[in-house]
mmCIF file of C-alpha atoms and ligand atoms in Angstrom:
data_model
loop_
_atom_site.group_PDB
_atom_site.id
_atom_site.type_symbol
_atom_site.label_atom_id
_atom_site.label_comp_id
_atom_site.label_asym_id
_atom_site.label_seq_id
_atom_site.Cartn_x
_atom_site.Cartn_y
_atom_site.Cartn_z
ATOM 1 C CA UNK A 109 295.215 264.602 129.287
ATOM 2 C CA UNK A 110 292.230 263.179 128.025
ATOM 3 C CA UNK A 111 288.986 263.115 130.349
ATOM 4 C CA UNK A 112 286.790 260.389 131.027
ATOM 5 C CA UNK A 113 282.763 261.037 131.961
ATOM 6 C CA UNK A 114 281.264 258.483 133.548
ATOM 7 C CA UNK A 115 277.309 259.553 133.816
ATOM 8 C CA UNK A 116 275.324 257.654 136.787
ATOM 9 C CA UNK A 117 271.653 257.764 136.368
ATOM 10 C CA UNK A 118 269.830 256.980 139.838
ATOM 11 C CA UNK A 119 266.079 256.769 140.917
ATOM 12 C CA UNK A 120 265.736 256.510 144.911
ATOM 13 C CA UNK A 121 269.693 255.149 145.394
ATOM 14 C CA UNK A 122 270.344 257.295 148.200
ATOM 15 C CA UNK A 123 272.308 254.204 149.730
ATOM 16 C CA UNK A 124 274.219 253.427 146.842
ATOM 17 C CA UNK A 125 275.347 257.004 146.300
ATOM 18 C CA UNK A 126 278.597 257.438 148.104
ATOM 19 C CA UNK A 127 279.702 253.836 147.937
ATOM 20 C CA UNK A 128 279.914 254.285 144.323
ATOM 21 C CA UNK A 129 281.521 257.955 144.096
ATOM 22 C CA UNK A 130 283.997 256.117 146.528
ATOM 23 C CA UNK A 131 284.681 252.884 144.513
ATOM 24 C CA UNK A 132 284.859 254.832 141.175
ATOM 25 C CA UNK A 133 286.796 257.899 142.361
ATOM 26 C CA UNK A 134 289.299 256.001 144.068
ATOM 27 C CA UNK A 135 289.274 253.233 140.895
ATOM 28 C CA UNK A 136 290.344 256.499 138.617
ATOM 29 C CA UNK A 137 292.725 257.477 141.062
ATOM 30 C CA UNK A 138 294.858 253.953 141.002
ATOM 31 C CA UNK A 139 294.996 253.823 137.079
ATOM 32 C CA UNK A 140 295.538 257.564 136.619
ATOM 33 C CA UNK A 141 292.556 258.070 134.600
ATOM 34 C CA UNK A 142 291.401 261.685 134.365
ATOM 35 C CA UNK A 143 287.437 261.314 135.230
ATOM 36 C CA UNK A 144 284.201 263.010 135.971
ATOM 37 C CA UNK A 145 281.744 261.447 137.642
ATOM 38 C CA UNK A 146 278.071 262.295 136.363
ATOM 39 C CA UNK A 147 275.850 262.014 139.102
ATOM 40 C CA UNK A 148 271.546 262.138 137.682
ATOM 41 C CA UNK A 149 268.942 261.593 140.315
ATOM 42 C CA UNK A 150 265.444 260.674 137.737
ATOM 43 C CA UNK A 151 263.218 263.076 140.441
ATOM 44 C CA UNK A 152 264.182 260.912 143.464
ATOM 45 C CA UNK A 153 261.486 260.863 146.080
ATOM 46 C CA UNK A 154 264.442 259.482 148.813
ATOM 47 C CA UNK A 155 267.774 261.236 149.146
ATOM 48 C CA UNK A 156 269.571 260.726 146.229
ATOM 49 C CA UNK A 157 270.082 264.232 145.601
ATOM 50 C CA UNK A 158 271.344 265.467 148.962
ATOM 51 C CA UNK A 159 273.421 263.093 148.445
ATOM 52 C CA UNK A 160 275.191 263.265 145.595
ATOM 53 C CA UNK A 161 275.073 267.375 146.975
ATOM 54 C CA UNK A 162 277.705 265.494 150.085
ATOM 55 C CA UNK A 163 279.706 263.944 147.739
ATOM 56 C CA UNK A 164 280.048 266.900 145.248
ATOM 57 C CA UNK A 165 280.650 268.985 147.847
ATOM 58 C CA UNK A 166 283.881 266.857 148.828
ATOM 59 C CA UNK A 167 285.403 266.006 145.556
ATOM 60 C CA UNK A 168 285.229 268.414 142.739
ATOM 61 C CA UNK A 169 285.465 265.868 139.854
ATOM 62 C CA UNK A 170 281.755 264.887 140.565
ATOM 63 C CA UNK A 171 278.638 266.992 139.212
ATOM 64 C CA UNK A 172 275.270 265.806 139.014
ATOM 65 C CA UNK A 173 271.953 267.645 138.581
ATOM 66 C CA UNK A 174 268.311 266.658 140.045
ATOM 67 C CA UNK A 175 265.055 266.062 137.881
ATOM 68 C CA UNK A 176 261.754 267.845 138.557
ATOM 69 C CA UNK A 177 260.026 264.276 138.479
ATOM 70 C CA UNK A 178 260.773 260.682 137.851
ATOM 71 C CA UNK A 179 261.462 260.893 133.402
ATOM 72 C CA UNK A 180 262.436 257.522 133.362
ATOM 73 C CA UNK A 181 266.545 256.215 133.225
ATOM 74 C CA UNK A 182 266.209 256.926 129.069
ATOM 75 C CA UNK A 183 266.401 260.566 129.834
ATOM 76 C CA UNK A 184 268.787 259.951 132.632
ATOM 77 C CA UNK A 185 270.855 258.962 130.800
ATOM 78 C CA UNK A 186 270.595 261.418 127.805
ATOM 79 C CA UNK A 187 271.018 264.600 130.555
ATOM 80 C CA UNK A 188 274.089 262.713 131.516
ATOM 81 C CA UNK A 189 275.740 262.625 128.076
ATOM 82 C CA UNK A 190 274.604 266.181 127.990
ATOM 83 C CA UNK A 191 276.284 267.493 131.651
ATOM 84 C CA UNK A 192 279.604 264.902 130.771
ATOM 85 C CA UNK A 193 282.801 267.010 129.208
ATOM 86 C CA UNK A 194 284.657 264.171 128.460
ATOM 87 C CA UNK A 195 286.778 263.397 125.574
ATOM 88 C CA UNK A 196 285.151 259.512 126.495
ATOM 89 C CA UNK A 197 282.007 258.845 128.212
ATOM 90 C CA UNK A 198 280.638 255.586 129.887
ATOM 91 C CA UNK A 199 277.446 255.212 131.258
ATOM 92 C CA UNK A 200 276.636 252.630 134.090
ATOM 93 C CA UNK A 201 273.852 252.043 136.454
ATOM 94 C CA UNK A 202 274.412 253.519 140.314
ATOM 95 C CA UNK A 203 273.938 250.414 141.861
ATOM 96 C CA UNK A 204 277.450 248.550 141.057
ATOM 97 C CA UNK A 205 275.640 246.020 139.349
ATOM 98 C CA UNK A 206 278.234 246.861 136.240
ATOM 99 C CA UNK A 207 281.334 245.905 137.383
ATOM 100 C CA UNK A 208 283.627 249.018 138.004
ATOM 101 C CA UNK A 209 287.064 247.003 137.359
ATOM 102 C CA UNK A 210 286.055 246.767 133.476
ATOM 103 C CA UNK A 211 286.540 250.334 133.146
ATOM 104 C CA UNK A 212 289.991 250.618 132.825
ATOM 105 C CA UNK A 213 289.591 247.793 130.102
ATOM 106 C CA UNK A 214 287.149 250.094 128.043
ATOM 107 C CA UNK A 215 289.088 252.701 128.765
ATOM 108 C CA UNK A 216 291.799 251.426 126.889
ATOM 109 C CA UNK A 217 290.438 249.818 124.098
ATOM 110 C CA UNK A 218 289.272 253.656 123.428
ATOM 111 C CA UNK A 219 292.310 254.571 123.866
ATOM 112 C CA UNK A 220 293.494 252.138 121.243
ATOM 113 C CA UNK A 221 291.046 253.710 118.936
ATOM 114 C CA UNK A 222 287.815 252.123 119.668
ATOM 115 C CA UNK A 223 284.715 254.182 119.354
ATOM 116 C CA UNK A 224 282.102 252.786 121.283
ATOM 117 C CA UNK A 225 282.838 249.783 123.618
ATOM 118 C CA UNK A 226 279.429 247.449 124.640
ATOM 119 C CA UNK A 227 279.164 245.925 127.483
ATOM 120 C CA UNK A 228 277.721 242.762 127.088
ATOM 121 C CA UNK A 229 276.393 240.508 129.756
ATOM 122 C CA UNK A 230 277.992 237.261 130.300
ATOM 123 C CA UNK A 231 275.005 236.242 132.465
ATOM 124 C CA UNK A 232 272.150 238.221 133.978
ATOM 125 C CA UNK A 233 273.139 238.317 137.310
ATOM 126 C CA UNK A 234 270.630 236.922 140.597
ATOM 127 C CA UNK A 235 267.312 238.154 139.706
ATOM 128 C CA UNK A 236 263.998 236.744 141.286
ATOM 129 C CA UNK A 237 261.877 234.385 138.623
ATOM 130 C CA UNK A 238 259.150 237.000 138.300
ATOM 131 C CA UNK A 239 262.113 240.098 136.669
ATOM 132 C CA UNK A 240 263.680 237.001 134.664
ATOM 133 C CA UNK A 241 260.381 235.758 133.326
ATOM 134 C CA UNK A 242 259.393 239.223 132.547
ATOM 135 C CA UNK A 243 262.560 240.488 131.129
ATOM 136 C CA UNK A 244 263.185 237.688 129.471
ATOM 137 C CA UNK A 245 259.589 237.860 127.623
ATOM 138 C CA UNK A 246 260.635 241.534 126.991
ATOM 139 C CA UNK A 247 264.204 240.996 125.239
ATOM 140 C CA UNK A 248 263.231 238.141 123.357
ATOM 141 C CA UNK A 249 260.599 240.156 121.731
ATOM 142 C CA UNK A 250 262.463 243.486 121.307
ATOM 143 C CA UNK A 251 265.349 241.632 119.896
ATOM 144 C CA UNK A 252 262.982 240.349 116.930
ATOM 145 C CA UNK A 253 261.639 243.790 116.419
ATOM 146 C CA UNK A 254 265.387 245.305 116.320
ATOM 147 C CA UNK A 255 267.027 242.268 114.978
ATOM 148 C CA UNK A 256 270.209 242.553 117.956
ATOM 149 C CA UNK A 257 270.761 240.326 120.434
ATOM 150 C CA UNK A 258 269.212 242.449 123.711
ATOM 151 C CA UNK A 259 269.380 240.113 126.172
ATOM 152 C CA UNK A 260 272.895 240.033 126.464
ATOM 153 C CA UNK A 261 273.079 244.093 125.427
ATOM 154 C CA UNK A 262 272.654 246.506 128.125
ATOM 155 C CA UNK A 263 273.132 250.333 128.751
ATOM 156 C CA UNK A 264 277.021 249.759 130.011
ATOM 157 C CA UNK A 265 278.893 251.429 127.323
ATOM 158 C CA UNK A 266 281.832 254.002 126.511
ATOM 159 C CA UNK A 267 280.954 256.435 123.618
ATOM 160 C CA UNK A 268 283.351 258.919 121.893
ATOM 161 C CA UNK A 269 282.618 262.315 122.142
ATOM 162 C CA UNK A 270 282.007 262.031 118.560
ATOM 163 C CA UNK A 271 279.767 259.817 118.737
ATOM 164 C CA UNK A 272 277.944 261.162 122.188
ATOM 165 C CA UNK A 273 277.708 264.333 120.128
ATOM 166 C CA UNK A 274 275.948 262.127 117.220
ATOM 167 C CA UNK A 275 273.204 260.965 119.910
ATOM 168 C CA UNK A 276 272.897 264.212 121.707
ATOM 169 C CA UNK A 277 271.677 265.677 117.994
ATOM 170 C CA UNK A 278 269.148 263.438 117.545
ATOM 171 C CA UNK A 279 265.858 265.518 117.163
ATOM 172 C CA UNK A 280 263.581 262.694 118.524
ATOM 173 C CA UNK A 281 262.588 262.600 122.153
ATOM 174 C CA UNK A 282 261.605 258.725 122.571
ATOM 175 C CA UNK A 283 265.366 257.584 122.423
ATOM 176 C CA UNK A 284 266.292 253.552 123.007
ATOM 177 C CA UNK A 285 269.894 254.550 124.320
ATOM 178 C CA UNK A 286 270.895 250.594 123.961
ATOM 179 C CA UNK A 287 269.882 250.276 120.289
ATOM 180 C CA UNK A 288 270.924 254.072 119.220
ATOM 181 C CA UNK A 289 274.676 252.813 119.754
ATOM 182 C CA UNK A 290 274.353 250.144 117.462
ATOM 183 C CA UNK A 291 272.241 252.188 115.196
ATOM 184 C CA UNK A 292 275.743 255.311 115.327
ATOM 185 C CA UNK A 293 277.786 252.516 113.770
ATOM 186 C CA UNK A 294 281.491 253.544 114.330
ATOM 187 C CA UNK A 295 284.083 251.540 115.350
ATOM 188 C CA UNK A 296 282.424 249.275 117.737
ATOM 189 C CA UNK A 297 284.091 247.013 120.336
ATOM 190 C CA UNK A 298 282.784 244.676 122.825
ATOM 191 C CA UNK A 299 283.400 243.754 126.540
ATOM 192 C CA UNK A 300 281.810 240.915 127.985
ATOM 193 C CA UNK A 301 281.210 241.484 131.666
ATOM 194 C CA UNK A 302 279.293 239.674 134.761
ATOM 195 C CA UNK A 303 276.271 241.427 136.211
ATOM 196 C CA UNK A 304 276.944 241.909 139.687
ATOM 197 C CA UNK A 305 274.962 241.970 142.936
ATOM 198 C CA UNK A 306 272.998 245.142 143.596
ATOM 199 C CA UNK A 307 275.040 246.852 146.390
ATOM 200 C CA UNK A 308 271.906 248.547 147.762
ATOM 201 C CA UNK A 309 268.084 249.084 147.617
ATOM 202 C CA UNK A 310 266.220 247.522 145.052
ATOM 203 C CA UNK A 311 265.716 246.901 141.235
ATOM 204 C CA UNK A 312 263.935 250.155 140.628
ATOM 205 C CA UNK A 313 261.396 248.122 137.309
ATOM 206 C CA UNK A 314 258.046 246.699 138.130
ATOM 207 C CA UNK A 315 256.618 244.050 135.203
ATOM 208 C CA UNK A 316 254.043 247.124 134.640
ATOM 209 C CA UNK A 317 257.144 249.256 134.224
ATOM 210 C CA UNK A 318 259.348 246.884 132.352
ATOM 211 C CA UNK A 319 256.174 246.714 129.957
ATOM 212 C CA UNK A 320 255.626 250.494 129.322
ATOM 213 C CA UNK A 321 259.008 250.240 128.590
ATOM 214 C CA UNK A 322 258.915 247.393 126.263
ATOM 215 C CA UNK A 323 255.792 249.017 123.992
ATOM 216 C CA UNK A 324 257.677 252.685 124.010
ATOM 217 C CA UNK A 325 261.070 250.929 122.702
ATOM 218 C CA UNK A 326 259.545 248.516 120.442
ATOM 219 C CA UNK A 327 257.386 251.533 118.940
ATOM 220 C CA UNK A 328 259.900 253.951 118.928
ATOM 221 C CA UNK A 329 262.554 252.252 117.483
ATOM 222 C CA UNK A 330 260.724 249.623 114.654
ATOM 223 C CA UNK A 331 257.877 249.615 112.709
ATOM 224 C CA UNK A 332 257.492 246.246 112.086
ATOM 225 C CA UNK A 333 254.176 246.438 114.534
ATOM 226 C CA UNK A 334 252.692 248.610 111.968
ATOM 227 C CA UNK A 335 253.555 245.669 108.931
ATOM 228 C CA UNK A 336 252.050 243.225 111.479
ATOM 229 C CA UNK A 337 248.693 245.462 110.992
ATOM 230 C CA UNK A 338 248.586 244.392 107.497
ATOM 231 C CA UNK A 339 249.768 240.990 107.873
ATOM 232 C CA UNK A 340 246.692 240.397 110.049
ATOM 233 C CA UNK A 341 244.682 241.436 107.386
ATOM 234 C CA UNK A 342 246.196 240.017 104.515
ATOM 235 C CA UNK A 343 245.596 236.470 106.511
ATOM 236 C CA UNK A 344 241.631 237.956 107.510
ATOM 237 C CA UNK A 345 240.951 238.136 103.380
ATOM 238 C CA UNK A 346 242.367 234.566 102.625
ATOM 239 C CA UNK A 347 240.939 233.154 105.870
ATOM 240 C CA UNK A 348 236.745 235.155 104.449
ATOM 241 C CA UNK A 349 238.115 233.894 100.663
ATOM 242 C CA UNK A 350 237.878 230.735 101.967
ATOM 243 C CA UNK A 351 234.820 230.938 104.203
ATOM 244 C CA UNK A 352 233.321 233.029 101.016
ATOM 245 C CA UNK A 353 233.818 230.172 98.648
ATOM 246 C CA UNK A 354 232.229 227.228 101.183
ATOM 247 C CA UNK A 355 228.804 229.943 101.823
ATOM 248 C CA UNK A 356 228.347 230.115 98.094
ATOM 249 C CA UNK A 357 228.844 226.533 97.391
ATOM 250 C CA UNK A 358 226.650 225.824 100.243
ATOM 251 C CA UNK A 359 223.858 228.763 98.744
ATOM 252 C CA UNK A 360 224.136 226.868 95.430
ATOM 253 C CA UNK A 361 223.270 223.651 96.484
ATOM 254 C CA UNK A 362 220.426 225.103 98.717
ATOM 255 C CA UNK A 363 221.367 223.769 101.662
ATOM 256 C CA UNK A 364 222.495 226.934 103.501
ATOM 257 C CA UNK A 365 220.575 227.434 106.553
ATOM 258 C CA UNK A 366 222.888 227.294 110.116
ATOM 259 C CA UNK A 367 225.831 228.848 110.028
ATOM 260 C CA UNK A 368 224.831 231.136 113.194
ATOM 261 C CA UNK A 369 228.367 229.761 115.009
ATOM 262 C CA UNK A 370 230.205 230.931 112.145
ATOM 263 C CA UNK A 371 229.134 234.296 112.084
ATOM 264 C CA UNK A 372 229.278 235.271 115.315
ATOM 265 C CA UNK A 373 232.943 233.434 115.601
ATOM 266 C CA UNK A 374 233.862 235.480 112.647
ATOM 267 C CA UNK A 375 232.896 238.647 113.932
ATOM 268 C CA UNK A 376 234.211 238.092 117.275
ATOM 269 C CA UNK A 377 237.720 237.556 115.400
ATOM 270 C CA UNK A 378 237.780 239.608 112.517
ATOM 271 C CA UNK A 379 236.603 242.481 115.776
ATOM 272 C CA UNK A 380 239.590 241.203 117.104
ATOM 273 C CA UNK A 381 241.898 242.031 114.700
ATOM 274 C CA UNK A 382 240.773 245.355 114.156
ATOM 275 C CA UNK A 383 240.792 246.659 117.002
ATOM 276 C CA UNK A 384 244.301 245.063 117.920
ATOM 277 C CA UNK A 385 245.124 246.859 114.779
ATOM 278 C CA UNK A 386 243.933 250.292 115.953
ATOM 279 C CA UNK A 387 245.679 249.514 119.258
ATOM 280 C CA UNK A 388 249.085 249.252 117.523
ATOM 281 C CA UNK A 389 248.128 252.378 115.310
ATOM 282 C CA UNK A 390 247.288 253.803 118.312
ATOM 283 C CA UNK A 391 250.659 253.866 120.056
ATOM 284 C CA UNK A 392 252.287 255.204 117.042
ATOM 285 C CA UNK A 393 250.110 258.096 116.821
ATOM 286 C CA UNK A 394 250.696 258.525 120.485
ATOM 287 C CA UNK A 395 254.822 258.724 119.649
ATOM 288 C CA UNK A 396 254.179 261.045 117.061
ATOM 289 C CA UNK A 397 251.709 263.303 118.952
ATOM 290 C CA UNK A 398 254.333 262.842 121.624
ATOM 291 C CA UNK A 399 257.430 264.091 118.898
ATOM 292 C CA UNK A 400 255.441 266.955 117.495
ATOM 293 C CA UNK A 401 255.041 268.743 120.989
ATOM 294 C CA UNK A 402 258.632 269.180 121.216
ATOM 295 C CA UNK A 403 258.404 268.915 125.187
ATOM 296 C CA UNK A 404 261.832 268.072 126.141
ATOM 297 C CA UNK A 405 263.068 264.658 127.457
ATOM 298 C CA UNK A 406 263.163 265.725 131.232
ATOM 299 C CA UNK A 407 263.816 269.394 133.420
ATOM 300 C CA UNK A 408 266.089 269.733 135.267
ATOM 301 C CA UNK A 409 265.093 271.420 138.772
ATOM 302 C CA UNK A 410 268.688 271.988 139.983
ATOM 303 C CA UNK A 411 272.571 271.035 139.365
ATOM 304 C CA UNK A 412 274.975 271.120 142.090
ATOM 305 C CA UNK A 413 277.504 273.973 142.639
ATOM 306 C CA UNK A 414 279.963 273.230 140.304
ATOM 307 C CA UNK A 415 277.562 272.707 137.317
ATOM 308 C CA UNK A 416 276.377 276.350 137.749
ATOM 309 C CA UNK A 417 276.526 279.023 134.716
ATOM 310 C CA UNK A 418 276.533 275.947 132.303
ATOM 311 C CA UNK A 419 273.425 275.075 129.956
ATOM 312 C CA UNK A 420 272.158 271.919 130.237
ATOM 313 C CA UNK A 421 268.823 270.828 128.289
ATOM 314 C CA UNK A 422 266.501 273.751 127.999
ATOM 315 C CA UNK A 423 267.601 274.661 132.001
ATOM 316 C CA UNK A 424 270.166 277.528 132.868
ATOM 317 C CA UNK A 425 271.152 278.113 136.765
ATOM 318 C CA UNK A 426 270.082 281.719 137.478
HETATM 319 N N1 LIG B 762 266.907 254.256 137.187
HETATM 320 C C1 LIG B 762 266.595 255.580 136.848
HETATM 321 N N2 LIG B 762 265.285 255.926 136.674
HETATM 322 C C2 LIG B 762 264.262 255.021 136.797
HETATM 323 C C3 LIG B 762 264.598 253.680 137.103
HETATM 324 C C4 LIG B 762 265.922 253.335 137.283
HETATM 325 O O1 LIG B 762 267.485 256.417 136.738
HETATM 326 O O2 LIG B 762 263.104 255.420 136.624
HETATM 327 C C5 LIG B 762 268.317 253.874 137.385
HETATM 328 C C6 LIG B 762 268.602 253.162 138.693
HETATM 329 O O3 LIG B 762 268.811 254.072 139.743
HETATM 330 C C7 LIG B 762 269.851 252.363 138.363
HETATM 331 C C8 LIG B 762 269.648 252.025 136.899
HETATM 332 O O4 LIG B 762 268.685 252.951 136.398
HETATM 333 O O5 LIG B 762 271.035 253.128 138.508
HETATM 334 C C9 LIG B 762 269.185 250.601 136.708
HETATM 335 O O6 LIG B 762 268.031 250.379 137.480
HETATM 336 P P1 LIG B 762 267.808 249.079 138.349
HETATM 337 O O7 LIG B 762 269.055 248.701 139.055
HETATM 338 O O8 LIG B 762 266.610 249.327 139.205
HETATM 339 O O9 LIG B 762 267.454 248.039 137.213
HETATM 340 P P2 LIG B 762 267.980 246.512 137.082
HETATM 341 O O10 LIG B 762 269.468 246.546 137.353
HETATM 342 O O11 LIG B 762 267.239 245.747 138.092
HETATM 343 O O12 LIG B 762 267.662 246.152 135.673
HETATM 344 MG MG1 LIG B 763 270.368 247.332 138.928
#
């Protein structure tokens, strides 16, 4: 029988822990789906860990492991794909806020021989103005940079092994999980869901956060900043050209004398632009001082019993 993972990264959810393990496992149960439940607590300050320990402890088709520190949900969700042993694996966020019931759905369209299934928002759910405004801001502009609809994309997807194993290669440590589906290819399908309440707790991004986030994705997953660098200076030449042209005119006719406003406007912009320009080369230097030390994506500081003996990331249990 074939076995679906579902991998759970979760950052301080220690209330939302064993309301979901409930929901899900007993979800599985009623439409006799073979699952896993993936269980990763980002380096949760709360406890999320003991937690998922409880709920291990009670019901051997859940495994989860604990991070050394907080590595972000990216690399929550990539030690997830790497603990899951399923022939199918969907990750969704801990708090409910993906609708469990669509599961079966996805389930069977992979079944019926689909090899990733999206999830694609219907609506964004209740968030306060401040998260909309911001995340809004945030998915217009990655969508431009990565030419896909993001607003309406989000992390609530079932991947083939196949194609879990595609990702899991990947040599690169800053990893976009939403766009790196799309990038795969294979045979895609799409469900369109409605973001739900969070059960629990709180939204776990900050604007500061969502922002970091925003710059890493954008830089690690397009270069069009980079082109941008030279657009800026293409428009800089024509922009002096034409400056250039009215100074020697004016020189010519001798009646070049001001012009004090214009210089120091001039080098307060064309200042501008460069070091914008360094700024942007500056973050990709960062990614690819970043790639080349190799560091992996997170450690793992411990797995519960039943993930013992297996490797997972650079960690072994000893
Ligand atoms: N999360 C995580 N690490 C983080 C931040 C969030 O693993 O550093 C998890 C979080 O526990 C949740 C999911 O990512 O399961 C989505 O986070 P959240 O609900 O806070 O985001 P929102 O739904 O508000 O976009
Ligand atoms: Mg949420």
């Amino acid at each position: 029988m074939a076995l679906l993972s579902i991998v759970l990264p979760a950052y301080n959810e220690e209330q939302n822990i064993a309301n979901t393990a409930k929901v899900l496992s007993e979800l599985m149960t009623e439409n006799q789906i073979d699952y896993e439940l993936v269980f990763i607590s980002d380096g949760s300050k709360d406890q999320t860990y003991e937690e998922i320990k409880k709920v291990a402890a009670k019901n051997p088709h859940i495994r989860g492991a604990q991070f050394s520190r907080n590595f972000g949900k990216e690399a929550g969700i990539f030690a997830g794909l790497e603990l899951a042993t399923g022939d199918a694996v969907i990750v969704m966020d801990c708090d409910l806020q993906h609708p469990p019931q669509v599961i079966p759905q996805m389930w069977e369209m992979w079944k019926n021989g689909a090899e990733v299934v999206e999830g694609i928002k219907s609506s964004r759910g209740k968030e306060s103005v401040g998260h909309k405004l911001s995340a809004g801001l945030f998915y217009k502009i990655m969508s431009k940079l990565i030419k896909m609809d993001m607003n309406a994309s989000s992390d609530f997807k079932l991947l083939d092994r196949k194609v879990v194993d595609v990702l899991l290669g990947l040599p690169e440590r800053n990893t976009f999980f939403r766009a790196l589906s799309f990038w795969a290819g294979f045979k895609t399908e799409t469900i369109t869901y409605e973001v739900q309440e969070r059960q629990f707790g709180e939204s776990k991004w900050s604007l500061w956060s969502l922002m970091k986030y925003a710059i890493a994705n954008a830089t690690s997953f397009s270069t069009l900043p980079l082109q941008m660098v030279t657009v800026m200076g293409v428009i800089s030449i024509l922009f002096s050209l034409v400056l250039a042209v009215q100074t020697l005119v004016k020189f010519l006719m001798h009646t070049a004398q001001e012009g004090f406003t214009t210089v120091i406007l001039l080098v307060l912009l064309i200042g501008g632009f460069i070091m914008l320009s360094l700024g942007v080369i500056g973050h990709y230097i960062a990614r690819i001082y970043e790639e080349v030390k190799g560091r992996p994506k997170y450690i793992i500081s411990d797995v519960t019993d039943n993930v013992q003996g297996e490797v997972v990331g650079a960690w072994k249990k000893r």
